[in-house]
mmCIF file of C-alpha atoms in Angstrom:
data_model
loop_
_atom_site.group_PDB
_atom_site.id
_atom_site.type_symbol
_atom_site.label_atom_id
_atom_site.label_comp_id
_atom_site.label_asym_id
_atom_site.label_seq_id
_atom_site.Cartn_x
_atom_site.Cartn_y
_atom_site.Cartn_z
ATOM 1 C CA PRO A 1 11.266 36.683 16.063
ATOM 2 C CA TYR A 2 13.723 39.182 14.945
ATOM 3 C CA ILE A 3 16.876 38.846 12.294
ATOM 4 C CA LEU A 4 20.555 39.566 13.831
ATOM 5 C CA SER A 5 23.224 39.254 11.531
ATOM 6 C CA ARG A 6 26.424 39.431 11.890
ATOM 7 C CA LYS A 7 29.491 40.263 10.159
ATOM 8 C CA ASN A 8 32.993 38.257 10.473
ATOM 9 C CA SER A 9 33.962 41.954 12.395
ATOM 10 C CA ASN A 10 33.112 43.458 15.583
ATOM 11 C CA PHE A 11 30.031 44.507 13.446
ATOM 12 C CA PHE A 12 26.638 44.087 15.310
ATOM 13 C CA CYS A 13 23.493 45.450 14.360
ATOM 14 C CA ILE A 14 19.486 44.079 13.880
ATOM 15 C CA PHE A 15 17.823 44.396 10.402
ATOM 16 C CA ALA A 16 13.926 43.369 9.256
ATOM 17 C CA ILE A 17 15.735 42.741 6.177
ATOM 18 C CA ILE A 18 19.590 42.012 4.965
ATOM 19 C CA LYS A 19 21.561 41.963 2.109
ATOM 20 C CA THR A 20 25.211 41.821 3.177
ATOM 21 C CA ILE A 21 27.958 39.620 2.208
ATOM 22 C CA ASP A 22 30.091 36.835 4.358
ATOM 23 C CA THR A 23 26.889 37.031 6.674
ATOM 24 C CA MET A 24 25.861 35.272 9.363
ATOM 25 C CA TYR A 25 21.857 35.307 10.231
ATOM 26 C CA ILE A 26 19.657 34.732 13.032
ATOM 27 C CA GLU A 27 16.122 34.350 13.795
ATOM 28 C CA LYS A 28 14.997 33.939 16.790
ATOM 29 C CA PHE A 29 12.017 31.909 17.851
ATOM 30 C CA VAL A 30 10.590 31.489 21.395
ATOM 31 C CA PHE A 31 7.800 28.480 21.420
ATOM 32 C CA ASN A 32 5.977 26.763 24.113
ATOM 33 C CA LEU A 33 5.070 26.711 27.756
ATOM 34 C CA PHE A 34 9.114 27.651 28.755
ATOM 35 C CA GLN A 35 9.293 30.417 26.442
ATOM 36 C CA GLU A 36 12.390 28.178 24.716
ATOM 37 C CA ASN A 37 14.586 30.273 22.686
ATOM 38 C CA THR A 38 14.699 28.039 19.058
ATOM 39 C CA TYR A 39 17.211 29.416 16.585
ATOM 40 C CA LEU A 40 17.145 29.406 12.708
ATOM 41 C CA VAL A 41 20.544 30.161 11.142
ATOM 42 C CA TRP A 42 21.627 30.649 7.872
ATOM 43 C CA ASP A 43 24.223 32.315 5.554
ATOM 44 C CA ASP A 44 24.235 34.000 2.165
ATOM 45 C CA SER A 45 24.104 30.098 0.644
ATOM 46 C CA ARG A 46 20.799 29.629 1.582
ATOM 47 C CA GLU A 47 21.222 26.646 3.649
ATOM 48 C CA CYS A 48 20.214 26.807 7.605
ATOM 49 C CA ILE A 49 20.374 24.596 10.446
ATOM 50 C CA ILE A 50 17.684 24.463 13.229
ATOM 51 C CA ILE A 51 19.259 25.002 17.193
ATOM 52 C CA ASP A 52 16.728 23.227 19.214
ATOM 53 C CA PRO A 53 13.565 22.992 17.702
ATOM 54 C CA GLY A 54 11.166 23.993 20.966
ATOM 55 C CA CYS A 55 7.677 23.881 18.454
ATOM 56 C CA ASP A 56 4.940 22.192 20.169
ATOM 57 C CA ARG A 57 1.794 23.335 18.612
ATOM 58 C CA THR A 58 1.337 22.634 14.979
ATOM 59 C CA GLU A 59 0.582 26.221 14.384
ATOM 60 C CA ASP A 60 4.596 26.871 15.853
ATOM 61 C CA ARG A 61 5.633 24.459 13.683
ATOM 62 C CA GLN A 62 4.220 25.980 10.231
ATOM 63 C CA LYS A 63 5.114 29.249 11.761
ATOM 64 C CA LEU A 64 9.240 27.859 11.627
ATOM 65 C CA LYS A 65 8.301 25.620 8.216
ATOM 66 C CA ASP A 66 6.360 29.328 6.918
ATOM 67 C CA ALA A 67 9.848 31.811 7.881
ATOM 68 C CA ILE A 68 12.640 28.805 6.114
ATOM 69 C CA GLN A 69 9.919 28.886 2.795
ATOM 70 C CA ALA A 70 9.436 32.380 2.990
ATOM 71 C CA LYS A 71 13.447 33.294 2.730
ATOM 72 C CA GLY A 72 14.703 30.500 -0.012
ATOM 73 C CA LEU A 73 16.237 28.145 2.920
ATOM 74 C CA LYS A 74 17.343 25.033 2.529
ATOM 75 C CA PRO A 75 17.924 22.861 5.873
ATOM 76 C CA VAL A 76 20.916 20.803 6.627
ATOM 77 C CA MET A 77 20.527 19.440 10.252
ATOM 78 C CA VAL A 78 19.381 20.063 13.162
ATOM 79 C CA VAL A 79 22.034 20.737 16.219
ATOM 80 C CA LEU A 80 20.645 20.049 20.188
ATOM 81 C CA THR A 81 22.240 21.666 22.811
ATOM 82 C CA HIS A 82 20.708 18.716 25.079
ATOM 83 C CA SER A 83 17.578 16.755 24.660
ATOM 84 C CA HIS A 84 14.885 18.170 27.786
ATOM 85 C CA LEU A 85 11.278 18.733 25.632
ATOM 86 C CA ASP A 86 11.193 21.941 25.518
ATOM 87 C CA HIS A 87 14.187 21.702 23.323
ATOM 88 C CA ILE A 88 13.153 19.223 21.201
ATOM 89 C CA TYR A 89 8.977 18.783 20.441
ATOM 90 C CA GLY A 90 9.863 19.774 17.041
ATOM 91 C CA VAL A 91 12.364 17.907 15.776
ATOM 92 C CA HIS A 92 10.861 14.273 14.836
ATOM 93 C CA GLU A 93 8.578 16.609 12.298
ATOM 94 C CA LEU A 94 11.372 18.372 10.690
ATOM 95 C CA GLN A 95 13.981 15.497 9.959
ATOM 96 C CA GLN A 96 10.327 14.406 8.589
ATOM 97 C CA THR A 97 9.852 16.995 6.316
ATOM 98 C CA TYR A 98 13.123 17.962 5.440
ATOM 99 C CA GLY A 99 14.779 14.782 5.512
ATOM 100 C CA ILE A 100 17.805 16.337 7.855
ATOM 101 C CA PRO A 101 19.822 14.422 10.556
ATOM 102 C CA VAL A 102 19.842 15.583 14.256
ATOM 103 C CA TYR A 103 23.315 15.555 16.033
ATOM 104 C CA MET A 104 23.236 15.438 20.205
ATOM 105 C CA ASP A 105 25.528 13.955 22.478
ATOM 106 C CA PRO A 106 25.123 10.376 22.965
ATOM 107 C CA ARG A 107 24.507 11.131 26.470
ATOM 108 C CA GLU A 108 21.602 12.410 26.413
ATOM 109 C CA GLU A 109 20.051 9.296 24.871
ATOM 110 C CA GLY A 110 19.282 7.945 28.602
ATOM 111 C CA SER A 111 18.301 11.731 29.677
ATOM 112 C CA ILE A 112 15.246 11.414 26.703
ATOM 113 C CA ARG A 113 14.247 7.845 28.334
ATOM 114 C CA PHE A 114 14.156 8.626 31.792
ATOM 115 C CA PHE A 115 11.868 12.331 31.394
ATOM 116 C CA ASN A 116 9.963 10.968 28.686
ATOM 117 C CA ALA A 117 9.120 8.000 31.075
ATOM 118 C CA GLY A 118 8.187 9.996 34.088
ATOM 119 C CA LEU A 119 5.985 12.815 31.961
ATOM 120 C CA THR A 120 4.153 9.537 29.924
ATOM 121 C CA ARG A 121 3.298 8.580 34.012
ATOM 122 C CA MET A 122 1.893 12.331 34.916
ATOM 123 C CA GLY A 123 0.217 12.385 31.307
ATOM 124 C CA ILE A 124 2.327 14.531 29.967
ATOM 125 C CA HIS A 125 2.677 14.944 26.045
ATOM 126 C CA THR A 126 5.964 13.973 24.889
ATOM 127 C CA PRO A 127 8.257 14.866 22.213
ATOM 128 C CA GLU A 128 8.441 12.386 19.504
ATOM 129 C CA GLU A 129 11.338 9.826 19.008
ATOM 130 C CA PHE A 130 13.840 10.916 16.289
ATOM 131 C CA ASP A 131 16.858 9.368 15.069
ATOM 132 C CA TRP A 132 20.210 11.667 15.830
ATOM 133 C CA THR A 133 23.841 11.214 14.587
ATOM 134 C CA PRO A 134 26.672 11.686 17.712
ATOM 135 C CA VAL A 135 28.713 14.270 18.359
ATOM 136 C CA GLU A 136 32.245 14.207 20.270
ATOM 137 C CA ASP A 137 33.119 17.887 22.194
ATOM 138 C CA GLY A 138 35.244 20.071 19.400
ATOM 139 C CA GLN A 139 34.078 17.934 16.390
ATOM 140 C CA GLN A 140 33.370 20.171 13.234
ATOM 141 C CA LEU A 141 30.172 20.548 11.764
ATOM 142 C CA HIS A 142 29.175 23.169 8.568
ATOM 143 C CA PHE A 143 26.553 24.256 6.523
ATOM 144 C CA GLY A 144 27.083 26.507 3.653
ATOM 145 C CA ASN A 145 30.044 29.301 3.527
ATOM 146 C CA THR A 146 29.869 28.586 7.964
ATOM 147 C CA ALA A 147 32.041 25.783 9.598
ATOM 148 C CA PHE A 148 30.693 25.974 13.868
ATOM 149 C CA ARG A 149 31.804 23.142 16.261
ATOM 150 C CA ALA A 150 30.330 21.699 19.398
ATOM 151 C CA ILE A 151 31.962 22.519 22.646
ATOM 152 C CA SER A 152 30.923 19.806 25.232
ATOM 153 C CA THR A 153 29.646 21.884 28.886
ATOM 154 C CA PRO A 154 27.476 19.062 30.979
ATOM 155 C CA GLY A 155 25.894 20.123 34.143
ATOM 156 C CA HIS A 156 22.273 21.532 33.118
ATOM 157 C CA SER A 157 22.038 17.710 31.630
ATOM 158 C CA MET A 158 25.063 15.025 31.369
ATOM 159 C CA GLY A 159 25.620 15.617 27.166
ATOM 160 C CA GLY A 160 24.850 19.287 27.703
ATOM 161 C CA LEU A 161 26.730 21.151 24.154
ATOM 162 C CA CYS A 162 27.279 24.504 23.302
ATOM 163 C CA TRP A 163 27.923 25.769 19.406
ATOM 164 C CA TRP A 164 30.339 27.925 18.654
ATOM 165 C CA PHE A 165 30.608 29.509 15.288
ATOM 166 C CA GLU A 166 33.976 30.940 16.019
ATOM 167 C CA ASP A 167 34.346 33.341 12.888
ATOM 168 C CA ASP A 168 31.072 34.962 13.633
ATOM 169 C CA ASN A 169 31.760 35.714 17.367
ATOM 170 C CA VAL A 170 28.447 33.400 18.422
ATOM 171 C CA ILE A 171 28.106 31.131 20.603
ATOM 172 C CA PHE A 172 24.145 28.733 21.693
ATOM 173 C CA THR A 173 24.642 27.967 25.170
ATOM 174 C CA GLY A 174 21.083 26.297 25.244
ATOM 175 C CA ASP A 175 20.527 25.837 29.191
ATOM 176 C CA THR A 176 23.925 26.138 30.072
ATOM 177 C CA LEU A 177 24.244 29.742 30.712
ATOM 178 C CA PHE A 178 21.689 32.742 30.841
ATOM 179 C CA ALA A 179 21.665 36.274 31.006
ATOM 180 C CA GLY A 180 22.563 37.059 34.175
ATOM 181 C CA SER A 181 21.929 33.288 35.477
ATOM 182 C CA ILE A 182 22.585 29.057 34.792
ATOM 183 C CA GLY A 183 21.018 26.035 33.905
ATOM 184 C CA ARG A 184 19.230 24.500 36.949
ATOM 185 C CA THR A 185 20.547 21.413 38.033
ATOM 186 C CA ASP A 186 17.795 19.515 40.346
ATOM 187 C CA ASN A 187 17.259 16.439 38.563
ATOM 188 C CA GLU A 188 19.503 13.360 39.041
ATOM 189 C CA TRP A 189 20.521 13.842 34.936
ATOM 190 C CA ALA A 190 22.327 17.181 36.414
ATOM 191 C CA SER A 191 25.577 17.749 38.082
ATOM 192 C CA LEU A 192 26.220 22.100 39.644
ATOM 193 C CA ASP A 193 29.855 20.343 40.242
ATOM 194 C CA ASP A 194 29.951 20.106 36.198
ATOM 195 C CA LEU A 195 28.160 22.806 35.154
ATOM 196 C CA MET A 196 30.042 25.289 37.740
ATOM 197 C CA HIS A 197 33.860 23.473 35.446
ATOM 198 C CA SER A 198 31.692 23.925 32.349
ATOM 199 C CA LEU A 199 31.230 27.225 33.117
ATOM 200 C CA ARG A 200 34.652 28.885 34.496
ATOM 201 C CA ASP A 201 36.600 26.349 32.765
ATOM 202 C CA THR A 202 35.077 26.539 29.415
ATOM 203 C CA LEU A 203 33.336 29.061 28.350
ATOM 204 C CA MET A 204 34.551 31.730 30.912
ATOM 205 C CA GLN A 205 38.044 30.883 29.224
ATOM 206 C CA LEU A 206 36.554 32.455 25.994
ATOM 207 C CA ASP A 207 37.311 35.375 24.738
ATOM 208 C CA GLY A 208 34.819 38.088 25.706
ATOM 209 C CA GLY A 209 33.291 39.638 22.894
ATOM 210 C CA ILE A 210 31.574 36.846 22.519
ATOM 211 C CA ASP A 211 27.541 36.958 22.205
ATOM 212 C CA VAL A 212 25.573 34.430 23.701
ATOM 213 C CA PHE A 213 22.112 32.774 22.534
ATOM 214 C CA PRO A 214 20.696 31.142 25.291
ATOM 215 C CA GLY A 215 18.057 28.662 25.442
ATOM 216 C CA HIS A 216 15.845 31.245 27.560
ATOM 217 C CA GLY A 217 15.885 35.029 27.517
ATOM 218 C CA PRO A 218 17.514 37.348 26.364
ATOM 219 C CA ALA A 219 21.052 37.445 24.404
ATOM 220 C CA THR A 220 24.095 38.715 26.507
ATOM 221 C CA SER A 221 28.159 38.274 25.833
ATOM 222 C CA ILE A 222 30.753 36.172 27.612
ATOM 223 C CA ALA A 223 32.111 39.759 28.985
ATOM 224 C CA ARG A 224 29.091 40.755 30.437
ATOM 225 C CA GLU A 225 28.335 37.186 32.325
ATOM 226 C CA ARG A 226 32.005 36.831 33.060
ATOM 227 C CA THR A 227 31.943 40.353 35.495
ATOM 228 C CA THR A 228 28.366 40.643 36.324
ATOM 229 C CA ASN A 229 26.532 36.502 36.439
ATOM 230 C CA PRO A 230 26.646 36.094 40.241
ATOM 231 C CA PHE A 231 26.600 32.634 39.604
ATOM 232 C CA ILE A 232 29.914 33.011 38.768
ATOM 233 C CA TYR A 233 31.118 35.775 40.006
ATOM 234 C CA GLU A 234 30.587 34.970 43.603
ATOM 235 C CA GLN A 235 31.554 31.555 42.408
ATOM 236 C CA GLU A 236 35.118 32.857 41.409
ATOM 237 C CA GLU A 237 35.511 35.035 44.705
ATOM 238 C CA TYR A 238 34.783 32.090 46.751
ATOM 239 C CA THR A 239 37.579 29.597 45.060
ATOM 240 C CA LEU A 240 39.787 32.600 45.051
ATOM 241 C CA SER A 241 39.479 33.170 49.660
#
């Protein structure tokens, strides 16, 4: 994993150890067979949140908890971009360990039941159940000195969310937007039309300087995806023709 520090200006850098004022810190972990990105996010208050804990193995869950302990952090919540199994494997254990709430779009509840039923029939390990709190489009959450809010971006999943840290020019997009690609829509809980609407009319309307941390693969930016992502660029050309 690596650690990113982003001040409330346009300064962006990578450090191993950072001690600066008014800073948000991000550490990325890559877990499970799907190479899912789990993010640990905190500020100078030492309160932290976990975004999409996909740690399915005991040793990976311990790795995440060890990082939290080593940095002297206090987990206050888990937030989910969506409920596909590779993004929620570690939710139950984190909730049991720290007694923290889990925030999710309520439309994801049906998706969990659907996919878990299918996986069980195939003999595939499914994530353990967890309690969750519904979150709405535009709802603001807080930890420490940091505020962020949910942006509804359905398409890859019915209740897909992005988590926007507006003051820090950072957004976590889950499987809605990747570097050079977009989320898949080949199941009954997904919609390509909804996904393109979320991309074109929501995410691409944000400031180009926003850094994007997706659910898989490397980080990118809104500006880069707006001008180079073939799924977005070609769609816009088709719409205008």
